[in-house]
Amino acid sequence: YLRGVESGRVAYGYDMGEQSRADRTLSHWDLPNLSVWFPLLEWQISKAQCFGYFRQHGIEPPRMYKHFQHANCLPCKNFREKDWIAFAYHYPEKFAESATFEVVNDLRWMQDGPRLVDIALSDKVPDRRGRRKLAGDEPAFSFDMGCDRCAID
């Protein structure tokens, strides 16, 4: 969808600990009419500092950050089955939209997994083993699976 944009700038929220992601993005960038900007890297601030600034001004982070470490595109083409289960638990309305879209358009969100309508969902809180933690006490799922290429794939 970005190929049709005549000119502009795409901002990525990579923070000061994610220089390698920014480097990967730049190495794959092939949209000459669009420049790339990494404001958190430029300003040398972390996501926690960024969220703190906005909270001081009465702005809460996007709802996704209550449950997930990253707020990537939804639905994400890089979700794995476990990610879809967590997504369905926390955002059932968005999961239902994604499953319907998959059926209506005869596509598969997961190339190596089942269709969304075939995933066994549960009312239990999704398993979070092996997932990183947020700054707070609650562990978070990480959907960060190379999404630095999403805009150009």
PDB file of C-alpha atoms in Angstrom:
ATOM      1  CA  TYR A   1       0.000   0.000   0.000  1.00  0.00           C
ATOM      2  CA  LEU A   2       2.945   2.380   0.517  1.00  0.00           C
ATOM      3  CA  ARG A   3       4.042   2.068  -3.100  1.00  0.00           C
ATOM      4  CA  GLY A   4       1.182   4.357  -4.159  1.00  0.00           C
ATOM      5  CA  VAL A   5       2.265   7.178  -1.849  1.00  0.00           C
ATOM      6  CA  GLU A   6       3.976   9.980  -3.766  1.00  0.00           C
ATOM      7  CA  SER A   7       6.143  11.224  -0.925  1.00  0.00           C
ATOM      8  CA  GLY A   8       6.331  11.186   2.833  1.00  0.00           C
ATOM      9  CA  ARG A   9       8.070   9.801   5.866  1.00  0.00           C
ATOM     10  CA  VAL A  10       7.463   6.503   7.656  1.00  0.00           C
ATOM     11  CA  ALA A  11       8.197   6.548  11.392  1.00  0.00           C
ATOM     12  CA  TYR A  12       9.160   3.384  13.266  1.00  0.00           C
ATOM     13  CA  GLY A  13       8.962   3.159  17.061  1.00  0.00           C
ATOM     14  CA  TYR A  14      12.243   1.280  17.531  1.00  0.00           C
ATOM     15  CA  ASP A  15      13.825   2.464  20.752  1.00  0.00           C
ATOM     16  CA  MET A  16      17.461   2.996  21.673  1.00  0.00           C
ATOM     17  CA  GLY A  17      18.000  -0.726  22.214  1.00  0.00           C
ATOM     18  CA  GLU A  18      16.828  -1.668  18.722  1.00  0.00           C
ATOM     19  CA  GLN A  19      19.459  -0.247  16.403  1.00  0.00           C
ATOM     20  CA  SER A  20      19.839  -3.629  14.666  1.00  0.00           C
ATOM     21  CA  ARG A  21      16.147  -3.572  13.711  1.00  0.00           C
ATOM     22  CA  ALA A  22      16.554  -0.089  12.257  1.00  0.00           C
ATOM     23  CA  ASP A  23      19.610  -1.254  10.301  1.00  0.00           C
ATOM     24  CA  ARG A  24      17.624  -4.222   8.916  1.00  0.00           C
ATOM     25  CA  THR A  25      14.768  -1.954   7.908  1.00  0.00           C
ATOM     26  CA  LEU A  26      17.116   0.404   6.090  1.00  0.00           C
ATOM     27  CA  SER A  27      18.912  -2.449   4.331  1.00  0.00           C
ATOM     28  CA  HIS A  28      15.594  -3.666   2.843  1.00  0.00           C
ATOM     29  CA  TRP A  29      13.983  -0.285   2.193  1.00  0.00           C
ATOM     30  CA  ASP A  30      13.133   0.146  -1.468  1.00  0.00           C
ATOM     31  CA  LEU A  31      10.588   2.957  -1.473  1.00  0.00           C
ATOM     32  CA  PRO A  32      12.547   5.919  -2.865  1.00  0.00           C
ATOM     33  CA  ASN A  33       9.669   8.391  -2.416  1.00  0.00           C
ATOM     34  CA  LEU A  34       9.438   7.687   1.304  1.00  0.00           C
ATOM     35  CA  SER A  35      12.045   8.475   3.897  1.00  0.00           C
ATOM     36  CA  VAL A  36      12.416   6.462   7.088  1.00  0.00           C
ATOM     37  CA  TRP A  37      12.561   8.005  10.553  1.00  0.00           C
ATOM     38  CA  PHE A  38      13.394   6.387  13.878  1.00  0.00           C
ATOM     39  CA  PRO A  39      12.473   9.131  16.393  1.00  0.00           C
ATOM     40  CA  LEU A  40      13.140   7.127  19.577  1.00  0.00           C
ATOM     41  CA  LEU A  41      16.583   6.164  18.291  1.00  0.00           C
ATOM     42  CA  GLU A  42      17.297   9.716  17.191  1.00  0.00           C
ATOM     43  CA  TRP A  43      16.308  11.077  20.606  1.00  0.00           C
ATOM     44  CA  GLN A  44      17.999   8.166  22.445  1.00  0.00           C
ATOM     45  CA  ILE A  45      14.981   7.277  24.579  1.00  0.00           C
ATOM     46  CA  SER A  46      13.462   3.964  25.583  1.00  0.00           C
ATOM     47  CA  LYS A  47       9.851   2.907  25.116  1.00  0.00           C
ATOM     48  CA  ALA A  48       9.398   3.192  28.893  1.00  0.00           C
ATOM     49  CA  GLN A  49      10.600   6.795  28.791  1.00  0.00           C
ATOM     50  CA  CYS A  50       8.308   7.503  25.843  1.00  0.00           C
ATOM     51  CA  PHE A  51       5.290   6.012  27.635  1.00  0.00           C
ATOM     52  CA  GLY A  52       6.218   7.925  30.788  1.00  0.00           C
ATOM     53  CA  TYR A  53       6.250  11.203  28.888  1.00  0.00           C
ATOM     54  CA  PHE A  54       2.814  10.558  27.414  1.00  0.00           C
ATOM     55  CA  ARG A  55       1.392   9.411  30.765  1.00  0.00           C
ATOM     56  CA  GLN A  56       2.591  12.684  32.324  1.00  0.00           C
ATOM     57  CA  HIS A  57       0.435  14.405  29.736  1.00  0.00           C
ATOM     58  CA  GLY A  58      -2.614  12.178  30.324  1.00  0.00           C
ATOM     59  CA  ILE A  59      -2.158   9.951  27.264  1.00  0.00           C
ATOM     60  CA  GLU A  60      -2.303   6.190  27.834  1.00  0.00           C
ATOM     61  CA  PRO A  61      -0.474   3.695  25.579  1.00  0.00           C
ATOM     62  CA  PRO A  62      -2.518   1.859  22.946  1.00  0.00           C
ATOM     63  CA  ARG A  63      -4.701  -0.936  24.359  1.00  0.00           C
ATOM     64  CA  MET A  64      -2.420  -3.601  22.832  1.00  0.00           C
ATOM     65  CA  TYR A  65       0.363  -2.702  25.281  1.00  0.00           C
ATOM     66  CA  LYS A  66      -1.797  -3.860  28.197  1.00  0.00           C
ATOM     67  CA  HIS A  67      -1.247  -7.436  27.038  1.00  0.00           C
ATOM     68  CA  PHE A  68       1.539  -7.449  24.473  1.00  0.00           C
ATOM     69  CA  GLN A  69       5.073  -6.129  24.332  1.00  0.00           C
ATOM     70  CA  HIS A  70       4.709  -4.705  20.836  1.00  0.00           C
ATOM     71  CA  ALA A  71       1.708  -3.179  19.107  1.00  0.00           C
ATOM     72  CA  ASN A  72       2.362  -4.300  15.572  1.00  0.00           C
ATOM     73  CA  CYS A  73      -0.173  -4.374  12.749  1.00  0.00           C
ATOM     74  CA  LEU A  74      -3.351  -6.245  13.491  1.00  0.00           C
ATOM     75  CA  PRO A  75      -3.784  -8.791  12.289  1.00  0.00           C
ATOM     76  CA  CYS A  76      -0.108  -9.537  11.778  1.00  0.00           C
ATOM     77  CA  LYS A  77       0.988 -11.788   8.949  1.00  0.00           C
ATOM     78  CA  ASN A  78       3.743 -13.104  11.226  1.00  0.00           C
ATOM     79  CA  PHE A  79       1.497 -14.384  14.046  1.00  0.00           C
ATOM     80  CA  ARG A  80       1.986 -17.996  15.018  1.00  0.00           C
ATOM     81  CA  GLU A  81      -0.824 -20.181  16.360  1.00  0.00           C
ATOM     82  CA  LYS A  82       0.022 -19.370  19.979  1.00  0.00           C
ATOM     83  CA  ASP A  83      -0.085 -15.657  19.140  1.00  0.00           C
ATOM     84  CA  TRP A  84      -3.508 -16.012  17.500  1.00  0.00           C
ATOM     85  CA  ILE A  85      -4.808 -17.798  20.616  1.00  0.00           C
ATOM     86  CA  ALA A  86      -3.604 -14.939  22.814  1.00  0.00           C
ATOM     87  CA  PHE A  87      -5.057 -12.418  20.366  1.00  0.00           C
ATOM     88  CA  ALA A  88      -8.423 -14.221  20.398  1.00  0.00           C
ATOM     89  CA  TYR A  89      -8.461 -14.241  24.203  1.00  0.00           C
ATOM     90  CA  HIS A  90      -7.711 -10.537  24.636  1.00  0.00           C
ATOM     91  CA  TYR A  91      -9.360  -9.192  21.461  1.00  0.00           C
ATOM     92  CA  PRO A  92     -12.154 -11.606  20.466  1.00  0.00           C
ATOM     93  CA  GLU A  93     -13.888  -9.069  18.217  1.00  0.00           C
ATOM     94  CA  LYS A  94     -10.705  -8.480  16.190  1.00  0.00           C
ATOM     95  CA  PHE A  95      -9.992 -12.222  16.035  1.00  0.00           C
ATOM     96  CA  ALA A  96     -13.516 -12.835  14.675  1.00  0.00           C
ATOM     97  CA  GLU A  97     -12.993 -10.147  12.011  1.00  0.00           C
ATOM     98  CA  SER A  98      -9.676 -11.736  11.024  1.00  0.00           C
ATOM     99  CA  ALA A  99     -11.186 -15.233  10.815  1.00  0.00           C
ATOM    100  CA  THR A 100     -14.064 -13.948   8.674  1.00  0.00           C
ATOM    101  CA  PHE A 101     -11.667 -12.081   6.397  1.00  0.00           C
ATOM    102  CA  GLU A 102      -9.631 -15.271   5.969  1.00  0.00           C
ATOM    103  CA  VAL A 103     -12.705 -17.309   4.963  1.00  0.00           C
ATOM    104  CA  VAL A 104     -14.331 -14.688   2.730  1.00  0.00           C
ATOM    105  CA  ASN A 105     -11.095 -14.030   0.845  1.00  0.00           C
ATOM    106  CA  ASP A 106      -9.975 -17.672   0.749  1.00  0.00           C
ATOM    107  CA  LEU A 107      -6.572 -16.944   2.264  1.00  0.00           C
ATOM    108  CA  ARG A 108      -4.515 -18.195   5.177  1.00  0.00           C
ATOM    109  CA  TRP A 109      -3.014 -15.873   7.751  1.00  0.00           C
ATOM    110  CA  MET A 110      -0.572 -18.614   8.812  1.00  0.00           C
ATOM    111  CA  GLN A 111       1.306 -20.247   5.968  1.00  0.00           C
ATOM    112  CA  ASP A 112       2.423 -23.142   8.186  1.00  0.00           C
ATOM    113  CA  GLY A 113      -0.584 -23.388  10.478  1.00  0.00           C
ATOM    114  CA  PRO A 114      -4.306 -23.996  10.562  1.00  0.00           C
ATOM    115  CA  ARG A 115      -7.002 -21.622   9.403  1.00  0.00           C
ATOM    116  CA  LEU A 116      -8.190 -19.374  12.216  1.00  0.00           C
ATOM    117  CA  VAL A 117     -11.604 -21.054  12.312  1.00  0.00           C
ATOM    118  CA  ASP A 118      -9.836 -24.361  13.035  1.00  0.00           C
ATOM    119  CA  ILE A 119      -7.827 -23.147  16.043  1.00  0.00           C
ATOM    120  CA  ALA A 120      -8.965 -24.617  19.359  1.00  0.00           C
ATOM    121  CA  LEU A 121      -9.753 -21.597  21.513  1.00  0.00           C
ATOM    122  CA  SER A 122     -10.239 -21.643  25.263  1.00  0.00           C
ATOM    123  CA  ASP A 123     -11.653 -19.405  27.985  1.00  0.00           C
ATOM    124  CA  LYS A 124      -8.430 -19.929  29.955  1.00  0.00           C
ATOM    125  CA  VAL A 125      -5.740 -17.263  30.053  1.00  0.00           C
ATOM    126  CA  PRO A 126      -3.200 -18.074  27.306  1.00  0.00           C
ATOM    127  CA  ASP A 127       0.075 -19.739  28.286  1.00  0.00           C
ATOM    128  CA  ARG A 128       2.829 -17.138  28.534  1.00  0.00           C
ATOM    129  CA  ARG A 129       5.819 -19.406  29.139  1.00  0.00           C
ATOM    130  CA  GLY A 130       8.950 -18.257  27.373  1.00  0.00           C
ATOM    131  CA  ARG A 131       7.664 -14.742  26.823  1.00  0.00           C
ATOM    132  CA  ARG A 132       9.522 -11.632  27.897  1.00  0.00           C
ATOM    133  CA  LYS A 133       8.199  -9.307  30.570  1.00  0.00           C
ATOM    134  CA  LEU A 134       7.148  -5.700  30.382  1.00  0.00           C
ATOM    135  CA  ALA A 135       8.534  -3.153  32.800  1.00  0.00           C
ATOM    136  CA  GLY A 136       5.665  -4.023  35.166  1.00  0.00           C
ATOM    137  CA  ASP A 137       4.868  -7.325  36.818  1.00  0.00           C
ATOM    138  CA  GLU A 138       2.717  -8.874  34.107  1.00  0.00           C
ATOM    139  CA  PRO A 139       4.517 -10.972  31.492  1.00  0.00           C
ATOM    140  CA  ALA A 140       3.784 -10.016  27.918  1.00  0.00           C
ATOM    141  CA  PHE A 141       3.552 -11.784  24.614  1.00  0.00           C
ATOM    142  CA  SER A 142       5.963 -10.512  22.014  1.00  0.00           C
ATOM    143  CA  PHE A 143       4.721 -10.344  18.456  1.00  0.00           C
ATOM    144  CA  ASP A 144       8.028  -8.918  17.338  1.00  0.00           C
ATOM    145  CA  MET A 145       8.972 -11.384  14.620  1.00  0.00           C
ATOM    146  CA  GLY A 146      10.718  -9.387  11.956  1.00  0.00           C
ATOM    147  CA  CYS A 147       7.958  -6.864  11.372  1.00  0.00           C
ATOM    148  CA  ASP A 148      10.583  -4.381  10.250  1.00  0.00           C
ATOM    149  CA  ARG A 149       9.961  -5.805   6.767  1.00  0.00           C
ATOM    150  CA  CYS A 150       6.152  -5.691   6.806  1.00  0.00           C
ATOM    151  CA  ALA A 151       5.968  -2.314   5.104  1.00  0.00           C
ATOM    152  CA  ILE A 152       8.049  -3.469   2.179  1.00  0.00           C
ATOM    153  CA  ASP A 153       7.093  -7.130   1.700  1.00  0.00           C
TER     154      ASP A 153
END
